[in-house]
Short mmCIF file of C-alpha atoms and ligand atoms in Angstrom, two decimals:
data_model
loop_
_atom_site.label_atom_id
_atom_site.label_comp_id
_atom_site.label_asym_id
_atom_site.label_seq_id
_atom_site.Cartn_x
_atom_site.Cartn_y
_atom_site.Cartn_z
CA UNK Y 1 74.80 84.68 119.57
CA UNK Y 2 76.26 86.37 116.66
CA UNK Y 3 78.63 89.51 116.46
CA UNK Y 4 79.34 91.94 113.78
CA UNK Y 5 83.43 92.33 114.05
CA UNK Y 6 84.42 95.74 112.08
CA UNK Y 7 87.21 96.88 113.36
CA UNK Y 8 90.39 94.97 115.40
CA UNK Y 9 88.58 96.53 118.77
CA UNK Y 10 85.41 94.50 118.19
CA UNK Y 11 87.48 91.16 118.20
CA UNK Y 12 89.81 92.80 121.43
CA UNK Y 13 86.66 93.48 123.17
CA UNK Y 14 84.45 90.17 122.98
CA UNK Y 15 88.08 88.03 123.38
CA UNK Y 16 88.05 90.33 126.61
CA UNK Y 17 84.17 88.97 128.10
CA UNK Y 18 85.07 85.51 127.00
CA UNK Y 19 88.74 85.42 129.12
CA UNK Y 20 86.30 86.39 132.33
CA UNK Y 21 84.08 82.84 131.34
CA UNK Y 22 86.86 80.42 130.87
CA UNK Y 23 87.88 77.75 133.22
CA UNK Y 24 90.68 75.57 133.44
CA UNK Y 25 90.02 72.95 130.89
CA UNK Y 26 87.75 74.77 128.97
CA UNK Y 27 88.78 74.08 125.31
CA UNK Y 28 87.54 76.71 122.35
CA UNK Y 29 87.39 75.74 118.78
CA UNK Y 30 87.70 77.86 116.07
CA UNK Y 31 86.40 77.64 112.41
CA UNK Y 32 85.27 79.54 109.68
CA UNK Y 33 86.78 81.03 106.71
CA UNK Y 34 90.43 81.61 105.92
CA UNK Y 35 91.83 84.73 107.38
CA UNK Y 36 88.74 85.88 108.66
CA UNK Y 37 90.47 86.54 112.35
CA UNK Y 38 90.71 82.95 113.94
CA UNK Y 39 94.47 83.81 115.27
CA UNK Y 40 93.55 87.48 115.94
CA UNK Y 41 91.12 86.53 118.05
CA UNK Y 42 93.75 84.18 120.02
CA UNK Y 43 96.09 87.05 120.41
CA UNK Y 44 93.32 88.87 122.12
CA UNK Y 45 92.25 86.19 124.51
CA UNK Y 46 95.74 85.31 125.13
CA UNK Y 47 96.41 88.80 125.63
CA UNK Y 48 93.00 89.04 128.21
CA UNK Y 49 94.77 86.12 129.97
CA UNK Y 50 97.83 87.95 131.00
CA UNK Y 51 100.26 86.43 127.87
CA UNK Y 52 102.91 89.04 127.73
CA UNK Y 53 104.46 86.89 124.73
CA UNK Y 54 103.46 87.56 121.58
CA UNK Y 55 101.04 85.21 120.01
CA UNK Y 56 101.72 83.85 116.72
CA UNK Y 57 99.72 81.24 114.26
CA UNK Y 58 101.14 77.78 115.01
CA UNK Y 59 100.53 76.31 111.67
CA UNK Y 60 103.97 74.29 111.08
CA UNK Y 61 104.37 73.38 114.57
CA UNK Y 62 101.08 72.70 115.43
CA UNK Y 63 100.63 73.76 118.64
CA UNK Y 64 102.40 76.68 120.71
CA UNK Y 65 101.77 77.02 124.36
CA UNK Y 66 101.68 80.07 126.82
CA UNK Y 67 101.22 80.82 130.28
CA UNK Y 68 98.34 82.78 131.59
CA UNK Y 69 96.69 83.74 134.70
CA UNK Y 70 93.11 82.49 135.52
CA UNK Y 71 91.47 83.45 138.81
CA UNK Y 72 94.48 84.44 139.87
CA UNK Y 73 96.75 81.32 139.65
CA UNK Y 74 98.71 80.83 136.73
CA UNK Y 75 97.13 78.53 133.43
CA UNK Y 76 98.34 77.19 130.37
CA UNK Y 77 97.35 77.67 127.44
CA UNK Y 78 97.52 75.86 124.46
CA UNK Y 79 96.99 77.24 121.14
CA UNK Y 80 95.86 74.71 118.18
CA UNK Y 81 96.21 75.10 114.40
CA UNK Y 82 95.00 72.02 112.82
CA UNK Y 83 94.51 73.38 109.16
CA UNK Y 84 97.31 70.77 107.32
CA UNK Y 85 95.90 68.00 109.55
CA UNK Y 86 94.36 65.06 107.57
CA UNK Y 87 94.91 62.21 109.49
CA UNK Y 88 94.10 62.37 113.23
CA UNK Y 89 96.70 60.40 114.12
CA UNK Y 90 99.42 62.95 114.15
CA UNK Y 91 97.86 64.99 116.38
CA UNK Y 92 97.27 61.81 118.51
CA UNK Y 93 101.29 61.65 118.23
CA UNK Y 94 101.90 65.00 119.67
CA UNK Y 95 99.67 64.37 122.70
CA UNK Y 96 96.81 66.38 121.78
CA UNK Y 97 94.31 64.15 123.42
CA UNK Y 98 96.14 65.13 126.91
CA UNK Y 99 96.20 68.73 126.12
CA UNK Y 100 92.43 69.12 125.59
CA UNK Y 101 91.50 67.24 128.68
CA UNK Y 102 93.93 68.81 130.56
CA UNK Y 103 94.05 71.43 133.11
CA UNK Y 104 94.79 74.37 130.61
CA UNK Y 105 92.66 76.26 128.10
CA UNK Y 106 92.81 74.75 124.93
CA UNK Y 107 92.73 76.98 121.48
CA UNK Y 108 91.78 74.89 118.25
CA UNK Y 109 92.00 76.86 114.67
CA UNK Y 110 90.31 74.84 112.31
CA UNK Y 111 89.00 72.28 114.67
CA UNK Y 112 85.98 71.36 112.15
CA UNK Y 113 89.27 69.32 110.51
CA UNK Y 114 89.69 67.08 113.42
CA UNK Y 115 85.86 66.22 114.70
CA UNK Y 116 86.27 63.44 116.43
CA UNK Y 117 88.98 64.60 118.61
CA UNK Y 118 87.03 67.22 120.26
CA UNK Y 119 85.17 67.07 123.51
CA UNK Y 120 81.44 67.50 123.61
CA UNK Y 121 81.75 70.22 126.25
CA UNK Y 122 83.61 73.00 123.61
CA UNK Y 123 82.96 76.57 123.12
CA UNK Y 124 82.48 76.60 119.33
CA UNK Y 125 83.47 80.01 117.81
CA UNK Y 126 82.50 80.21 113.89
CA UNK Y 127 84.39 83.28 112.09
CA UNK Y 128 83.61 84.41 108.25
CA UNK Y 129 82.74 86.93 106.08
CA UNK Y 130 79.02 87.58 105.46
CA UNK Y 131 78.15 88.22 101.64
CA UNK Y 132 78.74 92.10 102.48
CA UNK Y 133 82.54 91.13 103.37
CA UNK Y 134 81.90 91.81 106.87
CA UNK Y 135 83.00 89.77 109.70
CA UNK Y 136 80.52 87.33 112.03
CA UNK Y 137 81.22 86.03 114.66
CA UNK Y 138 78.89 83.40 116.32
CA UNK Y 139 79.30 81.91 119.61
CA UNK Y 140 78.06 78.45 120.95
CA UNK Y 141 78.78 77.14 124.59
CA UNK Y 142 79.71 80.39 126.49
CA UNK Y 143 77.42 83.19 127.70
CA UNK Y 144 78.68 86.56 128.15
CA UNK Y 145 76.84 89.32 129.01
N1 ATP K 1 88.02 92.33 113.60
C1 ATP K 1 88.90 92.60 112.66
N2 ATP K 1 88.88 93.80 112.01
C2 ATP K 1 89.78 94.06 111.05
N3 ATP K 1 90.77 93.23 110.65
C3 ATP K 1 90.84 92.03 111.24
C4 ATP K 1 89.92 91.65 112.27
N4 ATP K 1 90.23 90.40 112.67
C5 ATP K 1 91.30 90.02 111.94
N5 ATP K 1 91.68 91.00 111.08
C6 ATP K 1 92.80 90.94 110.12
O1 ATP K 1 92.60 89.89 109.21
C7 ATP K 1 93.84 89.29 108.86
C8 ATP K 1 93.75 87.80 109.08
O2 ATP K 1 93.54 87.55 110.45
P1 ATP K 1 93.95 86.19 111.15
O3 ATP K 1 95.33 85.79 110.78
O4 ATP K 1 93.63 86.35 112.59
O5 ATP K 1 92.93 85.18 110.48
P2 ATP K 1 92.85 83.60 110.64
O6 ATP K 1 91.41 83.25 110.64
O7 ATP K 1 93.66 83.14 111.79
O8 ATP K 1 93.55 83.12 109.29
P3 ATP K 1 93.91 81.61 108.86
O9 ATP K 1 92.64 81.08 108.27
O10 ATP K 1 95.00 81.79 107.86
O11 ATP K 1 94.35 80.88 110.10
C9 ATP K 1 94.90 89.99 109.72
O12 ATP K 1 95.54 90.96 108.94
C10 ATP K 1 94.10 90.63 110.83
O13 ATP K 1 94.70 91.79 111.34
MG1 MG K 2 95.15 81.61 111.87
#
């Protein structure tokens, strides 16, 4: 499935029909080109979850985590970026492994950088620019109406 994103509302509103097809342990990757609304997107879903904190890019700390509500109990969340990670093994450090087949919903920003980490079950999320400079969104692993 693939999504034309022009405004801030278009990313709001399909973060919105994803949030209603997560379960706990569900784990969503992100990719695609820089700044093309990997985080944004997060803020959304996080936001569709019930975060009331705000949701900011965990690039130097790799990971932040958040509490949500899914079906009506509460969920964590933990939110992934993986851009400066070149060796596996620090993320294997920090307990990543845990995280993703844990409970919680699982965000990963740049998770093409980390392949063999991820679980086979994954909603894969690709977000770039078409040669227009528009933003696409494709979606693999989730159906949404
Ligand atoms: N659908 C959209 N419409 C308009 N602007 C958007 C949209 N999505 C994101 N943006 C804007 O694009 C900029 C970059 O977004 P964001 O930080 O979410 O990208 P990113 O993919 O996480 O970047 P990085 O590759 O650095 O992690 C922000 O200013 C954001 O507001
Ligand atoms: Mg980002």
């Amino acid at each position: 499935m693939q999504i034309k994103l022009i405004a801030l509302e278009d990313t709001q509103q399909i973060a919105v029909k994803i949030a209603k097809a997560l379960q706990p342990g569900t784990v969503i990757c992100l990719v695609g080109d820089l700044g093309a609304g990997k985080t944004t997107f997060t803020q959304y879903l996080c936001e569709a979850l019930g975060v009331t904190e705000y949701v900011t890019s965990p690039t130097f700390n790799l990971m932040n985590t958040y509490t949500g509500q899914l079906n009506n109990a509460p969920i964590d969340i933990y939110h992934f970026d993986v851009y400066r990670i070149f060796d596996e093994d620090e993320l294997i450090e920090i307990g990543f492994d845990e995280f993703l087949f844990g409970k919680g919903i699982s965000i990963v920003e740049w998770a093409n950088q980390v392949p063999s980490l991820l679980p086979d079950k994954r909603i894969w999320i690709d977000l770039y620019f078409n040669d227009k400079g528009e933003r696409i969104m494709t979606l693999q692993g989730v159906s949404i109406e």
